[in-house]
Short mmCIF file of C-alpha atoms in Angstrom, two decimals:
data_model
loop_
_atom_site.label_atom_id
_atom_site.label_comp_id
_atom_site.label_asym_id
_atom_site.label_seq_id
_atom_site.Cartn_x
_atom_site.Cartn_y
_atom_site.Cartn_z
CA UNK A 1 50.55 -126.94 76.82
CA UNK A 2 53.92 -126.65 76.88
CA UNK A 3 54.27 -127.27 72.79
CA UNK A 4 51.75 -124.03 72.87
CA UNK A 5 53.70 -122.11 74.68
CA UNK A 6 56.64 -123.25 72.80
CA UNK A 7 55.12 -122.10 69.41
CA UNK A 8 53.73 -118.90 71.03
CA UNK A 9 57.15 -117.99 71.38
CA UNK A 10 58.16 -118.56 68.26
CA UNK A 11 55.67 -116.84 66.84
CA UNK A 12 56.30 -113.61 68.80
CA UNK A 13 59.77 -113.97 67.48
CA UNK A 14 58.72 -114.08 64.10
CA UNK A 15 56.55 -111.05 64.33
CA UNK A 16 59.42 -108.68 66.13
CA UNK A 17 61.85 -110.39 63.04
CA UNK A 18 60.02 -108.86 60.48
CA UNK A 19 59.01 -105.76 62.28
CA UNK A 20 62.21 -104.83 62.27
CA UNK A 21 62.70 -105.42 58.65
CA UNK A 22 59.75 -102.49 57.70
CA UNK A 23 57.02 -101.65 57.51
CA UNK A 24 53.87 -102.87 56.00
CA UNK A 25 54.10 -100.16 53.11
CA UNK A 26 56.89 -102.01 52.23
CA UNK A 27 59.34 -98.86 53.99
CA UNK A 28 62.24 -98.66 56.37
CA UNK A 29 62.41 -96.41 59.70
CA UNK A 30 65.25 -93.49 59.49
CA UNK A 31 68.21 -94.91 60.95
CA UNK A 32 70.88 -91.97 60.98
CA UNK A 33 73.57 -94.28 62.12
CA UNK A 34 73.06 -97.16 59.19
CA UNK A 35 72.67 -94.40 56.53
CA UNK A 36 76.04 -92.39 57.82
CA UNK A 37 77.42 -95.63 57.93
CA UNK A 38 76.42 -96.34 54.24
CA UNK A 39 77.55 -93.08 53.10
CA UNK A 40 81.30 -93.93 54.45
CA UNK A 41 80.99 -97.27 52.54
CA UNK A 42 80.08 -95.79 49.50
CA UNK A 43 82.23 -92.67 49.75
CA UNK A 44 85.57 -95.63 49.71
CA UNK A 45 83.83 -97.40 47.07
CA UNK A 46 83.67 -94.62 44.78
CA UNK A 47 87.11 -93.83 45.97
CA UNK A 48 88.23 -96.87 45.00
CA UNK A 49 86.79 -96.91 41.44
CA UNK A 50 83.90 -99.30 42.45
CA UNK A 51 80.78 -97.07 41.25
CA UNK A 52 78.96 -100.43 41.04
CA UNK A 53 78.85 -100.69 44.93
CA UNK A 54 79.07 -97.24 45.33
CA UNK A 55 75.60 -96.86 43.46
CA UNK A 56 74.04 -99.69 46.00
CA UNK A 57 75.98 -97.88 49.21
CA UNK A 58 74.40 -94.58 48.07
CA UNK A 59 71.07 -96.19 47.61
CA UNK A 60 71.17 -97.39 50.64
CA UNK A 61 71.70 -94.15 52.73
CA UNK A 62 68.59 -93.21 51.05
CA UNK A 63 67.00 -96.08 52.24
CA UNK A 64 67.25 -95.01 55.58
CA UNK A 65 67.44 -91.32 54.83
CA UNK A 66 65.62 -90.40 52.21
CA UNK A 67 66.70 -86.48 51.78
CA UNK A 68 70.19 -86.88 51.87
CA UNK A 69 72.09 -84.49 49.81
CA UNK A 70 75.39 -86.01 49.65
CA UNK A 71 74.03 -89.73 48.72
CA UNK A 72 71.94 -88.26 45.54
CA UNK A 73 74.96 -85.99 44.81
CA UNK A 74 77.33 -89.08 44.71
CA UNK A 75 74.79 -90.82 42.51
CA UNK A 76 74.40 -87.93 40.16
CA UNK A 77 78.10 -87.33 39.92
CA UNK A 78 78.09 -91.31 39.04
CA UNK A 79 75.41 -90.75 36.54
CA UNK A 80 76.88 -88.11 34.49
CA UNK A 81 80.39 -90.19 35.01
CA UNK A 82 78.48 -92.78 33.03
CA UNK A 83 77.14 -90.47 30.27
CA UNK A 84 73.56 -90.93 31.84
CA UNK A 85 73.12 -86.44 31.89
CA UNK A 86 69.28 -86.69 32.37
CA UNK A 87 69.57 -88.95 35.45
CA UNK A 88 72.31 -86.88 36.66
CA UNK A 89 70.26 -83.82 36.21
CA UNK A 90 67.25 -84.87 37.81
CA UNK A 91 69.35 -85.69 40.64
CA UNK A 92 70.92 -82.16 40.68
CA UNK A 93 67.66 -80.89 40.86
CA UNK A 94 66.35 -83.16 43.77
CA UNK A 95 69.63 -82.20 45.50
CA UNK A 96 68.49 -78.68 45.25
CA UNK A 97 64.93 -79.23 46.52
CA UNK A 98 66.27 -80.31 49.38
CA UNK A 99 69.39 -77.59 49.70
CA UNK A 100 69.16 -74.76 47.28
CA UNK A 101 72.48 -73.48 48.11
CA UNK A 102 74.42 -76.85 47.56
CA UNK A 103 76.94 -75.28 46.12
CA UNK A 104 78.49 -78.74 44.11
CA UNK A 105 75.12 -79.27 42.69
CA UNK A 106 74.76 -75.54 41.34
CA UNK A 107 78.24 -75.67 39.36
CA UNK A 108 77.83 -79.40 37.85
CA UNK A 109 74.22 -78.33 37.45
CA UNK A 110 74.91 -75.07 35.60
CA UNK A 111 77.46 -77.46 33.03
CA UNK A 112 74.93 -79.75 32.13
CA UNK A 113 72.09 -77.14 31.33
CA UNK A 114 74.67 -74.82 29.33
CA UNK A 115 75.50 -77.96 26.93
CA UNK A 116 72.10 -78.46 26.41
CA UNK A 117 72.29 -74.68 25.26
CA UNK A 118 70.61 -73.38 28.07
CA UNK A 119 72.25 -70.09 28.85
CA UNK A 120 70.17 -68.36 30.95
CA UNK A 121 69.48 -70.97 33.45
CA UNK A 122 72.99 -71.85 33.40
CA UNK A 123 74.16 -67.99 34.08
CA UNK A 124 71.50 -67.83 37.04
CA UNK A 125 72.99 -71.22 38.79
CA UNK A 126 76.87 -69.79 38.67
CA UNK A 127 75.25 -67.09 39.86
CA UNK A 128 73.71 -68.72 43.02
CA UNK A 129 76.83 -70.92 42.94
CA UNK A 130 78.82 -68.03 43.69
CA UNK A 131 76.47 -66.36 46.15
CA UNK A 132 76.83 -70.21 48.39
CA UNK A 133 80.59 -70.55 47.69
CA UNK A 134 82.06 -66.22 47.11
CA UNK A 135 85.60 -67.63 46.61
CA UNK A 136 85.13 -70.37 43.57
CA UNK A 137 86.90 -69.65 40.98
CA UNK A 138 85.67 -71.96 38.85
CA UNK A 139 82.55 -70.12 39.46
CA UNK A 140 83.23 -66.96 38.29
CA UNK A 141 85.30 -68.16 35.44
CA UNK A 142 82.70 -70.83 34.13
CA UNK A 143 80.48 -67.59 34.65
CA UNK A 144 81.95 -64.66 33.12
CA UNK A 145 82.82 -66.91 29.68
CA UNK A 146 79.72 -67.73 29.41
CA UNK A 147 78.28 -63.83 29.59
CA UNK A 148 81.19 -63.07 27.09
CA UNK A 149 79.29 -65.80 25.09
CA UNK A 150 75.98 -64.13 25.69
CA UNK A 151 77.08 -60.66 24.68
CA UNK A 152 77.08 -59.49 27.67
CA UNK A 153 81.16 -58.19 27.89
CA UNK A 154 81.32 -56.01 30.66
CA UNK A 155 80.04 -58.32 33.00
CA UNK A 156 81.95 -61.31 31.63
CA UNK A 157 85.45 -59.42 31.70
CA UNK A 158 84.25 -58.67 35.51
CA UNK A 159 83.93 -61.97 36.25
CA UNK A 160 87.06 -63.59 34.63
CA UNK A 161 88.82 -60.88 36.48
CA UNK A 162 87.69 -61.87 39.79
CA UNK A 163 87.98 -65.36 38.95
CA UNK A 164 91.76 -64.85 38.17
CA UNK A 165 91.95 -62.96 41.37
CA UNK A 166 90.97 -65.41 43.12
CA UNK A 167 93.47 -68.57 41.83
CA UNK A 168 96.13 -66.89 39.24
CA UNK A 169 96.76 -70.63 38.08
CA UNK A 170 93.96 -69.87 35.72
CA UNK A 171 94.00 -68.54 32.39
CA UNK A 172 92.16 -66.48 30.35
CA UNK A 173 90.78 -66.75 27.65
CA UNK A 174 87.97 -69.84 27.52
CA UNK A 175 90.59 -72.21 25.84
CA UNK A 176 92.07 -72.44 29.17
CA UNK A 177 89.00 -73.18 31.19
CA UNK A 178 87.95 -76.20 32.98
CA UNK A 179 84.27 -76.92 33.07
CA UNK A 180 84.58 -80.38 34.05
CA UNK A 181 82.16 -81.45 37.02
CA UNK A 182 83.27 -81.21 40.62
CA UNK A 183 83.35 -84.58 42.27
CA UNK A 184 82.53 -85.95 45.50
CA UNK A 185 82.32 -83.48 48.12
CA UNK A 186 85.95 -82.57 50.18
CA UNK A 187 85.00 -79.27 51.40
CA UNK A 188 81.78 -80.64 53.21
CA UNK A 189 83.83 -83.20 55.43
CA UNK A 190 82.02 -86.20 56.40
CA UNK A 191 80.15 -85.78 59.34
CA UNK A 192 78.93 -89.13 61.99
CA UNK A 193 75.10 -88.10 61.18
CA UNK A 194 74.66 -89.24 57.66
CA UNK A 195 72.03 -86.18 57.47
CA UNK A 196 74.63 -83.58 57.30
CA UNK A 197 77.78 -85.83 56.63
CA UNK A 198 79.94 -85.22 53.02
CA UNK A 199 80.07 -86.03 50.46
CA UNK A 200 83.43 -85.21 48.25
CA UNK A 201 83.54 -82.10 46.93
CA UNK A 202 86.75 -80.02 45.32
CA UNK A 203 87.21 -77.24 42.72
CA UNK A 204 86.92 -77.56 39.25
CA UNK A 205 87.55 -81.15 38.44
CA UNK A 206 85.89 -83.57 39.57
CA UNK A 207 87.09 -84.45 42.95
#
């Protein structure tokens, strides 16, 4: 009886083990706290230069949070570090699904669509990129070249204008402009809930 009771036990045991390691579709519960955690891990990592384990911290948050911004931002800024601009689109877009006025994800968007000669689209995200974020710079410079580009002058001049405004430190004309990708998000500061935490994000370099 007592050898029973013994392997009762034991079986219980086994059955609350893996429980806790998913469920039988083969996914994980939210867990705010293990994906915020994850986040911070992979927010160092990528810090540090190690986009390997960044890439796995990042996946992670999604394993437990499967709509977080900052994670697939992280990845996509990874992706398009890495020359992989269709993965890092894709993730753009996602990014957007979830927040359409994700700001970081508009401008790095609006670069990769505009070198795939995409004008229009690009125009309409440093558009909406402007309407999140009024005061970037980058915004309205990356923007109003791109109208002179188009033909459209008036409206480009505009926008350099106010983009100069804004931060004298840049130039016109388009030689002088940076259209490199933003990087992780700085202005979004990293909050304990991985849900809304940050991810690094700056102006127009990568950060």
């Amino acid at each position: 009886m007592g050898n029973r009771c013994a392997a009762l036990v034991m079986a219980t045991v086994t059955v609350l083990a893996l429980a806790a390691c998913g469920n039988d579709d083969g996914t994980v519960d939210p867990d705010p706290k293990k994906a915020s955690n994850a986040l911070a891990a992979g927010l160092d990592a990528q810090a540090k230069g190690d986009l390997d384990e960044a890439v796995r911290q990042y996946n992670e948050v999604l394993k437990y949070d499967k709509k977080n911004k900052y994670a697939l931002y992280d990845l996509a800024l990874i992706d398009a570090a890495r020359s992989n601009y269709g993965e890092a689109e894709n993730k753009y877009r996602v990014v957007l699904a979830i927040d359409p006025a994700y700001e970081p994800a508009l401008f790095n968007l609006a670069i990769l669509v505009k070198a795939k000669g995409n004008n229009a689209e690009a125009i309409s995200l440093y558009q909406r990129a402007i309407k999140a974020a009024p005061k970037d710079a980058a915004a309205h410079l990356n923007l109003g070249l791109l109208l002179r580009a188009t033909g459209k002058v008036k409206e480009g001049d505009a926008a350099v204008k106010k983009a100069i405004a804004l931060n004298p430190k840049l130039k016109d004309p388009a030689a002088s402009a940076s259209t490199a990708p933003k990087s992780p998000a700085a202005s979004d500061s990293a909050s304990p809930d991985a849900s809304d935490s940050a991810s690094p994000d700056a102006s127009p370099t990568p950060s």
